[in-house]
Short mmCIF file of N, CA, C and O in Angstrom, two decimals:
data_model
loop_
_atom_site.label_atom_id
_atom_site.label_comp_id
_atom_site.label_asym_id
_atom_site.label_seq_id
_atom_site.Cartn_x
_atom_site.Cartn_y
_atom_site.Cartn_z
N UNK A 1 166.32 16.30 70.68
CA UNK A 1 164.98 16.85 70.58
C UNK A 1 164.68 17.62 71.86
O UNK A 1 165.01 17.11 72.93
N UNK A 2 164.12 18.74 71.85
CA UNK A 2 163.77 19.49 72.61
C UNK A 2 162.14 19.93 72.83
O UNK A 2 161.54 20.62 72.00
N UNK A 3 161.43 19.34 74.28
CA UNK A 3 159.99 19.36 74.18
C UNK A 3 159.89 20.38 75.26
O UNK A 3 160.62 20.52 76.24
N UNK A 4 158.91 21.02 74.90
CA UNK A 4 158.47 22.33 75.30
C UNK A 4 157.12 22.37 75.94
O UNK A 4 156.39 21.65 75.26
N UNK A 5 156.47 22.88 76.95
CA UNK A 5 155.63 22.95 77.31
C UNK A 5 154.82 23.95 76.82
O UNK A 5 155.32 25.07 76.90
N UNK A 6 153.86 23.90 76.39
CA UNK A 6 152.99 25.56 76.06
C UNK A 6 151.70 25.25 77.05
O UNK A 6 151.20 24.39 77.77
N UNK A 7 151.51 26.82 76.48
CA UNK A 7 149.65 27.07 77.50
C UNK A 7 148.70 26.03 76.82
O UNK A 7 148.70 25.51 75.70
N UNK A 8 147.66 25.91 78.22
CA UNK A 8 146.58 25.18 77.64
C UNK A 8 147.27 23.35 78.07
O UNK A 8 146.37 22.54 78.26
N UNK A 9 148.20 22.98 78.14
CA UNK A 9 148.42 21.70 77.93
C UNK A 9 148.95 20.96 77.08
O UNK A 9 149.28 19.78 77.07
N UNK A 10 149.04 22.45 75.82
CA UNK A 10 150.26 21.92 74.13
C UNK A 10 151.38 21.49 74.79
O UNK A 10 151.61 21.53 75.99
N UNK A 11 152.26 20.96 73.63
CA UNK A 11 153.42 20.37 74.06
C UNK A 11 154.04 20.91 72.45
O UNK A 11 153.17 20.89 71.59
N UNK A 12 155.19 21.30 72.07
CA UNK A 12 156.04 21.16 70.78
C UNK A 12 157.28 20.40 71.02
O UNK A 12 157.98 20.47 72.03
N UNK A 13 157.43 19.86 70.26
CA UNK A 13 158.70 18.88 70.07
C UNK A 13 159.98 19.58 68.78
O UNK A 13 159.87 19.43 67.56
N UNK A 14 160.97 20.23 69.39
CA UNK A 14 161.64 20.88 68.18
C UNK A 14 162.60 20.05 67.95
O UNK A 14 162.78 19.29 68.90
N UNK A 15 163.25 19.89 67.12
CA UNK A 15 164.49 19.25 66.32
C UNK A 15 164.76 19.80 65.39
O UNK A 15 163.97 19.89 64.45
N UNK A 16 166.16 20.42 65.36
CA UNK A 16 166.75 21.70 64.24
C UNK A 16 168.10 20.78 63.69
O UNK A 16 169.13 20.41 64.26
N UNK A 17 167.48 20.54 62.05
CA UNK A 17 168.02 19.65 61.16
C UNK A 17 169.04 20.84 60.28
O UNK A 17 169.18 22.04 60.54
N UNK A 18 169.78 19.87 58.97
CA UNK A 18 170.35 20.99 58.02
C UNK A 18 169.66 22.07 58.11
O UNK A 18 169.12 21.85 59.19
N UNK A 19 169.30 23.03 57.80
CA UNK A 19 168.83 24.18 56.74
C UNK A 19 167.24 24.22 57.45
O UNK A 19 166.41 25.00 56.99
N UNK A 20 167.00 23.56 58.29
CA UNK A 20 165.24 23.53 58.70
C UNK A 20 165.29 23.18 60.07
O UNK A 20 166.23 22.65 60.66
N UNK A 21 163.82 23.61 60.67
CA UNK A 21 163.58 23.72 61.97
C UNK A 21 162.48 22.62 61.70
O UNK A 21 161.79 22.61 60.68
N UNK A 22 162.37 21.67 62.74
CA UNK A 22 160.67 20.51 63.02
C UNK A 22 160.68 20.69 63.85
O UNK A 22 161.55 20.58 64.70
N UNK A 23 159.09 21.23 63.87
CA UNK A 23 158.05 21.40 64.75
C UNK A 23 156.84 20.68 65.05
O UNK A 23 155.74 20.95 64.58
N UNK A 24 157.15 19.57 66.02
CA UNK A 24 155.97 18.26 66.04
C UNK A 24 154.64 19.25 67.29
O UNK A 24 154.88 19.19 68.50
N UNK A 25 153.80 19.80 66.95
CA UNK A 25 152.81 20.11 67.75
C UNK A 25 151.78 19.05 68.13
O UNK A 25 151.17 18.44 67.24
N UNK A 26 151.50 18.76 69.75
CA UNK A 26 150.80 17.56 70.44
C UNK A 26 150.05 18.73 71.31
O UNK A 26 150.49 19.75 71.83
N UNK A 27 148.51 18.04 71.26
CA UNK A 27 147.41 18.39 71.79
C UNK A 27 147.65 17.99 72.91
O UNK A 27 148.53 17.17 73.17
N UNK A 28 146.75 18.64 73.87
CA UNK A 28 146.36 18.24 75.23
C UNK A 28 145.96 16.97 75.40
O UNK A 28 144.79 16.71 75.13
N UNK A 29 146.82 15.91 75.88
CA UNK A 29 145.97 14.18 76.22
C UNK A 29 144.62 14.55 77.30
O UNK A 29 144.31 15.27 78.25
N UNK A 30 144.09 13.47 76.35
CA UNK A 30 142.57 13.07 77.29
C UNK A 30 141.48 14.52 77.88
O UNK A 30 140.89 14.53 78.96
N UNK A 31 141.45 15.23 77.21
CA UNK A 31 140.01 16.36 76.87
C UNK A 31 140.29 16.88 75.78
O UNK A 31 141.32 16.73 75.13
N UNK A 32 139.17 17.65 75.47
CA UNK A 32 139.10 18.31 74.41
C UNK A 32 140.06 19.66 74.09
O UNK A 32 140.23 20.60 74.86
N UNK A 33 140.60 19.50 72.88
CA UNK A 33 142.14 20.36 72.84
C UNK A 33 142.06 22.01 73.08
O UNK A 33 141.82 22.41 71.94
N UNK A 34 142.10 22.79 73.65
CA UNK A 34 141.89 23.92 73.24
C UNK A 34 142.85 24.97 72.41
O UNK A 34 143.98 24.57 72.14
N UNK A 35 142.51 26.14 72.05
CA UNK A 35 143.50 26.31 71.38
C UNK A 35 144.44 27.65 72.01
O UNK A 35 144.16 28.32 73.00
N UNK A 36 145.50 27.77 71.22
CA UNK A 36 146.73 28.35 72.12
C UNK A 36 147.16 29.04 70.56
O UNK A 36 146.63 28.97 69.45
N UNK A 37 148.27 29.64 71.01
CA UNK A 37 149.07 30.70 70.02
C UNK A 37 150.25 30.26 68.82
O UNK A 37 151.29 30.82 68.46
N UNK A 38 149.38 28.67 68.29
CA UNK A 38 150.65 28.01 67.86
C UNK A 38 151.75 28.97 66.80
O UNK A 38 152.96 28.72 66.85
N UNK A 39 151.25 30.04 65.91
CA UNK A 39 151.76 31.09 65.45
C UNK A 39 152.62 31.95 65.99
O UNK A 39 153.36 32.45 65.14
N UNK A 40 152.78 32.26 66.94
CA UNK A 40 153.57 33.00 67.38
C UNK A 40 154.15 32.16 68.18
O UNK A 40 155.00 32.91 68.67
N UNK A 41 154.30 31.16 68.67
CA UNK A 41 155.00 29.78 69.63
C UNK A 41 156.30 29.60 68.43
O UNK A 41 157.49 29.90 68.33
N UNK A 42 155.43 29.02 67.77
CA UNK A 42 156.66 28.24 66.24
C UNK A 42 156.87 29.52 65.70
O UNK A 42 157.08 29.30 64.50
N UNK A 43 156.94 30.81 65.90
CA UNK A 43 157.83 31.85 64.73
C UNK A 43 158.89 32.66 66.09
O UNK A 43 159.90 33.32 65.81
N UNK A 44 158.40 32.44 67.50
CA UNK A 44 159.35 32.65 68.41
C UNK A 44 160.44 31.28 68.25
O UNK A 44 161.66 31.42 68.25
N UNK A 45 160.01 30.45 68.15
CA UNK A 45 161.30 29.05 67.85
C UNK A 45 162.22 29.34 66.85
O UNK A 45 163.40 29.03 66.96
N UNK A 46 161.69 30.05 65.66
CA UNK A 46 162.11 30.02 64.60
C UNK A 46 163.57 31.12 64.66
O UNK A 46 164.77 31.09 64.40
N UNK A 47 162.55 32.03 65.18
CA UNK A 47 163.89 33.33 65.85
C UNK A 47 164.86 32.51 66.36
O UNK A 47 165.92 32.14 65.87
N UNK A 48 164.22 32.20 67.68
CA UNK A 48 165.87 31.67 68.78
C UNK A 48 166.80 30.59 68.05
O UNK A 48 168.01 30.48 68.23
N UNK A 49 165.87 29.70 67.02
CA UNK A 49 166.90 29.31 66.11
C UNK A 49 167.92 29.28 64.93
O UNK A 49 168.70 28.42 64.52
N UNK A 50 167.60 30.65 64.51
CA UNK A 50 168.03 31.28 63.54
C UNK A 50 167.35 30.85 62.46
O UNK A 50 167.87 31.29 61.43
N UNK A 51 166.09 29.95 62.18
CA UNK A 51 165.77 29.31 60.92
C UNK A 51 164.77 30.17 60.05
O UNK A 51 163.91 30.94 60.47
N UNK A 52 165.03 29.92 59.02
CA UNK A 52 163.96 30.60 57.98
C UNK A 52 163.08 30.11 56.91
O UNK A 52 162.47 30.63 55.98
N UNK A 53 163.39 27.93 57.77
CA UNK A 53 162.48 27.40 56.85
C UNK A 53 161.99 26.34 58.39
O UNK A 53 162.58 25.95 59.40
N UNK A 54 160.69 26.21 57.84
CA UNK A 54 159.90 25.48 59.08
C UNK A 54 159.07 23.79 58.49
O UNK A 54 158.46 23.63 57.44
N UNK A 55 159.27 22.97 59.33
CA UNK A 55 158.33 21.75 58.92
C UNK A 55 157.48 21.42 59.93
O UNK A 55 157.94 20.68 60.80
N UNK A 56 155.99 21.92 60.04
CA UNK A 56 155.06 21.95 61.23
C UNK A 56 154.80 20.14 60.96
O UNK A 56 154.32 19.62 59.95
N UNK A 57 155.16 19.62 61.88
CA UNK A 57 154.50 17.80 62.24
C UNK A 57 153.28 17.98 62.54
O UNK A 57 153.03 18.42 63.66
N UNK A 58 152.21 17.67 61.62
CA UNK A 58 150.89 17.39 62.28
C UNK A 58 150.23 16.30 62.91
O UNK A 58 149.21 16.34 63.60
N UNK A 59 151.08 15.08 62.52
CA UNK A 59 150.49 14.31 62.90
C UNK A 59 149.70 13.64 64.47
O UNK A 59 148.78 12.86 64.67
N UNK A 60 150.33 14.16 65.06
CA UNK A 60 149.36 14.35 66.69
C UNK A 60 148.01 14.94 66.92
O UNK A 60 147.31 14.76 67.93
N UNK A 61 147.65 15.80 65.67
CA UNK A 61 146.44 16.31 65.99
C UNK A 61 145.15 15.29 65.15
O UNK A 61 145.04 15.09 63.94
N UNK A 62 144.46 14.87 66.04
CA UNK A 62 143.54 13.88 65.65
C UNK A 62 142.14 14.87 64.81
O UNK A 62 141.39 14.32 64.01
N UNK A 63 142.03 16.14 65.13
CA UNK A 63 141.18 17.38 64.50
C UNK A 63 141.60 18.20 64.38
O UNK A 63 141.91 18.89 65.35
N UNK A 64 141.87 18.60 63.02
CA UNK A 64 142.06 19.92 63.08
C UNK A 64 141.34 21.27 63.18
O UNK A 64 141.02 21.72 62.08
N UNK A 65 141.13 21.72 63.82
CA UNK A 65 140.26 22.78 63.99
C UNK A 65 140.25 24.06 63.75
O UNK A 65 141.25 24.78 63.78
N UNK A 66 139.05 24.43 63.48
CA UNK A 66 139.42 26.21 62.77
C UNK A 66 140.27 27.19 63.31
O UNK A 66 140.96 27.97 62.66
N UNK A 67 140.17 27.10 64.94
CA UNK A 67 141.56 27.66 65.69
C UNK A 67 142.87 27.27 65.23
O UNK A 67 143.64 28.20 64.98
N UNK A 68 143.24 26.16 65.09
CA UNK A 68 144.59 25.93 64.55
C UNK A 68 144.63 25.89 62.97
O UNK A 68 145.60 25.58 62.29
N UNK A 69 143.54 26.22 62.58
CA UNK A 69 144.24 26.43 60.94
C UNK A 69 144.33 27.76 60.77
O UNK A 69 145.05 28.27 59.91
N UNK A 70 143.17 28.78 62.06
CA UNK A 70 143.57 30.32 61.97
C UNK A 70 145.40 30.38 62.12
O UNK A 70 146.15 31.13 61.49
N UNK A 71 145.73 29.51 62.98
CA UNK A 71 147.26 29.88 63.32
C UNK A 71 148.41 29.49 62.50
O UNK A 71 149.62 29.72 62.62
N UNK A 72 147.70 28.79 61.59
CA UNK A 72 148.67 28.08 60.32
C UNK A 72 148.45 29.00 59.21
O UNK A 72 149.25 28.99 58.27
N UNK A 73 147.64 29.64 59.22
CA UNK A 73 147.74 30.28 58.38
C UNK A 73 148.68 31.96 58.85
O UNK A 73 149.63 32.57 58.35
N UNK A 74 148.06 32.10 59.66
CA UNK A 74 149.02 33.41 60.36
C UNK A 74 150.46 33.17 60.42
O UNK A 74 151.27 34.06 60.16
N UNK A 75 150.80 31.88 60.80
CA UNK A 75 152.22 31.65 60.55
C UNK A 75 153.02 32.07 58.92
O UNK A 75 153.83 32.85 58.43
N UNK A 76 152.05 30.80 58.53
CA UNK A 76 152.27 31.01 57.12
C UNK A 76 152.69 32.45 56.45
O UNK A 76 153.81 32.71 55.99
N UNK A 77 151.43 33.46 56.49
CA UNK A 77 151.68 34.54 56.10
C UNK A 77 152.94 35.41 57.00
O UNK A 77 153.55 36.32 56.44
N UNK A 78 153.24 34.98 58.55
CA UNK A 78 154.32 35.84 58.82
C UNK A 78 155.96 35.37 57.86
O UNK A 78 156.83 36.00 57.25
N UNK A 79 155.71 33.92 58.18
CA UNK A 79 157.25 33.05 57.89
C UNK A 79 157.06 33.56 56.13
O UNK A 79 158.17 34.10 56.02
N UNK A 80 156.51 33.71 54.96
CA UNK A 80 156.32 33.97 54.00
C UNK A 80 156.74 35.17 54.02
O UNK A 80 157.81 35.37 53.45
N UNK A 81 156.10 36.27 54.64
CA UNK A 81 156.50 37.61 53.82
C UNK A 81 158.16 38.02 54.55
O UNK A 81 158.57 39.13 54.21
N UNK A 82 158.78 37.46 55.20
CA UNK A 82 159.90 37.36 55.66
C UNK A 82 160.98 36.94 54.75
O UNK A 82 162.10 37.43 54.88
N UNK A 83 160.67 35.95 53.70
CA UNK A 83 160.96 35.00 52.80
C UNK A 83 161.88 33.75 53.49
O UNK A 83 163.10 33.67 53.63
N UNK A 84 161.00 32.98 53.80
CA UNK A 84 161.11 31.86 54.56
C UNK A 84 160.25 30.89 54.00
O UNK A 84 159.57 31.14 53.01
N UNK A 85 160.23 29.53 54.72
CA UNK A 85 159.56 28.49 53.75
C UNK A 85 158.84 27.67 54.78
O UNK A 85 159.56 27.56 55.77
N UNK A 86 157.91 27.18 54.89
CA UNK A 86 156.71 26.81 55.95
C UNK A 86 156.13 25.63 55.29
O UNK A 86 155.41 25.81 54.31
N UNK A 87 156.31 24.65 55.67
CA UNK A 87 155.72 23.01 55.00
C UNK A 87 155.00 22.58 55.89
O UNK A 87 155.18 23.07 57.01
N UNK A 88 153.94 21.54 55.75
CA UNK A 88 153.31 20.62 56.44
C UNK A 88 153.29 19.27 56.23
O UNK A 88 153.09 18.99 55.05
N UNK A 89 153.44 18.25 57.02
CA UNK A 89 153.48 17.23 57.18
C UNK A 89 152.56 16.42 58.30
O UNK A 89 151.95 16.83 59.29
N UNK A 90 152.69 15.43 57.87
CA UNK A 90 152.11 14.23 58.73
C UNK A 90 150.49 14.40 58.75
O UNK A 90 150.05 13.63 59.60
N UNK A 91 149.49 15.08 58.17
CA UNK A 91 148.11 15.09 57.95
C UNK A 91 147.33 13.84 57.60
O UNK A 91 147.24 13.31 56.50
N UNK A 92 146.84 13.50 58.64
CA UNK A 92 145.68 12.79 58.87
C UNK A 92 144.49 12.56 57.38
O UNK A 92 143.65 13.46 57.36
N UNK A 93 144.41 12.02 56.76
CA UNK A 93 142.90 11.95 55.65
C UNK A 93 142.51 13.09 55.42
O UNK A 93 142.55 14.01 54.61
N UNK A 94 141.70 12.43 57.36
CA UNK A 94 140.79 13.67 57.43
C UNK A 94 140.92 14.39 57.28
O UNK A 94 140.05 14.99 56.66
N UNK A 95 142.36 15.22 57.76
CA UNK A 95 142.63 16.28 58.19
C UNK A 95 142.76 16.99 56.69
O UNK A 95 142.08 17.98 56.44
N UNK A 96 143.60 16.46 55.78
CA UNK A 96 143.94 16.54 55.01
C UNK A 96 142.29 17.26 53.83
O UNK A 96 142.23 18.30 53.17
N UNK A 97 141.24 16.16 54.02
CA UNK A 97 140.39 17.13 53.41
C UNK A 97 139.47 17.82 54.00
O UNK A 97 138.33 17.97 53.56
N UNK A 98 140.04 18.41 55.30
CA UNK A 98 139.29 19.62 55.87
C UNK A 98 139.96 21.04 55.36
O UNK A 98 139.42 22.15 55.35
N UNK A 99 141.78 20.55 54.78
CA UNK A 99 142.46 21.97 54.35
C UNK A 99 142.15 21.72 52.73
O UNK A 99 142.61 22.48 51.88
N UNK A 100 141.28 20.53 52.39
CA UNK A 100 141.00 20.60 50.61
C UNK A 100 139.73 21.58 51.03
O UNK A 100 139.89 22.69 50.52
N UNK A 101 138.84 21.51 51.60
CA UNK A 101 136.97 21.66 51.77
C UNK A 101 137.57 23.79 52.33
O UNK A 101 136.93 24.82 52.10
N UNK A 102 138.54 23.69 52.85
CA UNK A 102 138.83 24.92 53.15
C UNK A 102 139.19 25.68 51.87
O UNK A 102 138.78 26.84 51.75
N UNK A 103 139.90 25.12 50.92
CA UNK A 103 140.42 25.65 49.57
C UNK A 103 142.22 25.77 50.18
O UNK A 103 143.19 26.10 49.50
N UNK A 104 142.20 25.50 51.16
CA UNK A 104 143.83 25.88 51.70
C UNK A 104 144.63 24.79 51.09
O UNK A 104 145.83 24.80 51.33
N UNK A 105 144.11 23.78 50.27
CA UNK A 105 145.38 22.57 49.65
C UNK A 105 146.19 23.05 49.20
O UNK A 105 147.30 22.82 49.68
N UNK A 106 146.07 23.85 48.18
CA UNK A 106 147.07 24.45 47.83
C UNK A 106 148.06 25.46 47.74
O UNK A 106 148.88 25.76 46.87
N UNK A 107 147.70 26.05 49.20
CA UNK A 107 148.57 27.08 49.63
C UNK A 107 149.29 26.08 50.79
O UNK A 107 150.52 26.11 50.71
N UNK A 108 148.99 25.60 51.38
CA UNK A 108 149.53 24.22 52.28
C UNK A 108 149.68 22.82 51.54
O UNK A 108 148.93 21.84 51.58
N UNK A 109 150.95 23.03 50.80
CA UNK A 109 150.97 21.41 50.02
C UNK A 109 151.15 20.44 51.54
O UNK A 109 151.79 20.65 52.57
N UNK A 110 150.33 19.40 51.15
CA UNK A 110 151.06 18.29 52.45
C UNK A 110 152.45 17.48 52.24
O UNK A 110 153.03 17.59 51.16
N UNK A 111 152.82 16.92 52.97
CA UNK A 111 153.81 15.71 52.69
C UNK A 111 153.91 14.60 53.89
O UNK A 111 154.06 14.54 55.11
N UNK A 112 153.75 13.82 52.79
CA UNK A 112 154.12 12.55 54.45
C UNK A 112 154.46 12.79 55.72
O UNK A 112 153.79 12.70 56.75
N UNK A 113 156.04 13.25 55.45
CA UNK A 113 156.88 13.22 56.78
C UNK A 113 157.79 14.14 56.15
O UNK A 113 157.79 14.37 54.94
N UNK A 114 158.80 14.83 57.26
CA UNK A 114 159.78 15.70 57.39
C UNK A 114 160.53 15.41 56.54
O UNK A 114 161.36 16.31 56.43
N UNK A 115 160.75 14.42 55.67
CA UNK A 115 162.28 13.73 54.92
C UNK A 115 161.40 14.16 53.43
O UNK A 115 162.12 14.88 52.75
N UNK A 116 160.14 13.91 52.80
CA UNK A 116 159.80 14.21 52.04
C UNK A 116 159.23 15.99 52.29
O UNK A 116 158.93 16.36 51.16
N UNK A 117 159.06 16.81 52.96
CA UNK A 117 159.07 17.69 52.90
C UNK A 117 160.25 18.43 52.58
O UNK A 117 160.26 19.46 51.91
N UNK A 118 161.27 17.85 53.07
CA UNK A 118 162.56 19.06 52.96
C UNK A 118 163.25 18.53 51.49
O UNK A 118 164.17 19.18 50.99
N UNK A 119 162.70 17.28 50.83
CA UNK A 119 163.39 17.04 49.70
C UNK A 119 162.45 17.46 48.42
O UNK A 119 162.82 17.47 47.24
N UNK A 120 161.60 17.67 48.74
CA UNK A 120 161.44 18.90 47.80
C UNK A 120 161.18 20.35 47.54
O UNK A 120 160.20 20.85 48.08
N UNK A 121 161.91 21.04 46.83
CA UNK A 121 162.50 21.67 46.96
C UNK A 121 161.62 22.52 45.96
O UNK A 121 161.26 23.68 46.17
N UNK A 122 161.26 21.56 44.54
CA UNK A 122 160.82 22.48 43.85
C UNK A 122 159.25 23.26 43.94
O UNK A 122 158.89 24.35 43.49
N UNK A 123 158.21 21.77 45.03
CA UNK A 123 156.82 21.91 45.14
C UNK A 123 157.26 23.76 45.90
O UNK A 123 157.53 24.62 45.07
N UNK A 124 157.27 24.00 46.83
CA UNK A 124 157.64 25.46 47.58
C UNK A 124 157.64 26.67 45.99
O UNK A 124 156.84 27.59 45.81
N UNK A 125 158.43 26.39 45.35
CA UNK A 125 157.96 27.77 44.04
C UNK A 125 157.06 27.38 43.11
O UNK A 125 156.72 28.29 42.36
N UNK A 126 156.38 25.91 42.82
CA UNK A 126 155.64 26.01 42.19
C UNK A 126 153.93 26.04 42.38
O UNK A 126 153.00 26.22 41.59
N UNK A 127 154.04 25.70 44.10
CA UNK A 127 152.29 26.29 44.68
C UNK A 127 152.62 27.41 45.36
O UNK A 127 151.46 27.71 45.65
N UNK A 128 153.25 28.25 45.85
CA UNK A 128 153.35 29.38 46.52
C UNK A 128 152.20 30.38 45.85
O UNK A 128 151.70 30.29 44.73
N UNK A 129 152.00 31.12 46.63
CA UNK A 129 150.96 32.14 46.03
C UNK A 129 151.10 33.16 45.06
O UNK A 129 151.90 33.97 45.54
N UNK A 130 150.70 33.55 43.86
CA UNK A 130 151.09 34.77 43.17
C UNK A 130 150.90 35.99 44.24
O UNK A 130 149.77 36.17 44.70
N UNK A 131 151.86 36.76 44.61
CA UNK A 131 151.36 38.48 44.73
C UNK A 131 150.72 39.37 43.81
O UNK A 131 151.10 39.83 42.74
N UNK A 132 149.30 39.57 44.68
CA UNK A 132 148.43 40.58 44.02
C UNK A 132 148.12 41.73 44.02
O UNK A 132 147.28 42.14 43.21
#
């Protein structure tokens, strides 16, 4: 595993499995998190690793906040129109129905953990977005 320092006080934790890149993103300990470029952080990883499918670890973030879902989604749409594959894992409840209350559930399926994200295979073509 390889931990990374970012701006602000982030930290990413990479581990490059079969066929996929994990990406555990950790907030700043002890203040309030601010936010940083997680989009372009995790799609520069993605380059230097040659990968073209991603599993963002959420579980470190105790809030998710409109800054970091701006950047999940920007990811999303870069790693997507590339044709690449972008999962989420480890979501919190809460967290979980702040991306239902957003309408983003279903462009961001969740999954437990990294082992159920990468084993399925089929959720990825059957919520992906139609092109309009």
């Amino acid at each position: 595993m390889e931990v990374l320092e970012q701006t602000s006080g982030w930290r990413t934790e990479v581990e490059r499995g079969p066929d996929w890149l994990f990406v555990r993103v950790i907030p700043p300990s002890g203040g309030e998190a601010t936010s940083f470029p997680l989009a372009e952080c995790v799609w520069d990883l993605m380059r230097s690793h040659f990968a073209t499918r991603v599993v963002l670890e959420l579980d470190q973030l105790p809030i998710l906040r409109s800054a970091v879902i701006g950047e999940i989604v920007l990811l999303h749409k870069r790693v997507h129109t590339q044709g690449g594959i972008m999962r989420i894992a480890g979501l919190s409840d809460a967290n979980q129905s702040v991306l239902r209350m957003m309408r983003l559930d279903e462009r961001f399926p969740h999954f437990r953990d990294r082992y159920e994200a990468v084993s399925c295979t089929a959720v990825e073509n059957l919520r992906s977005p139609k092109p309009r």
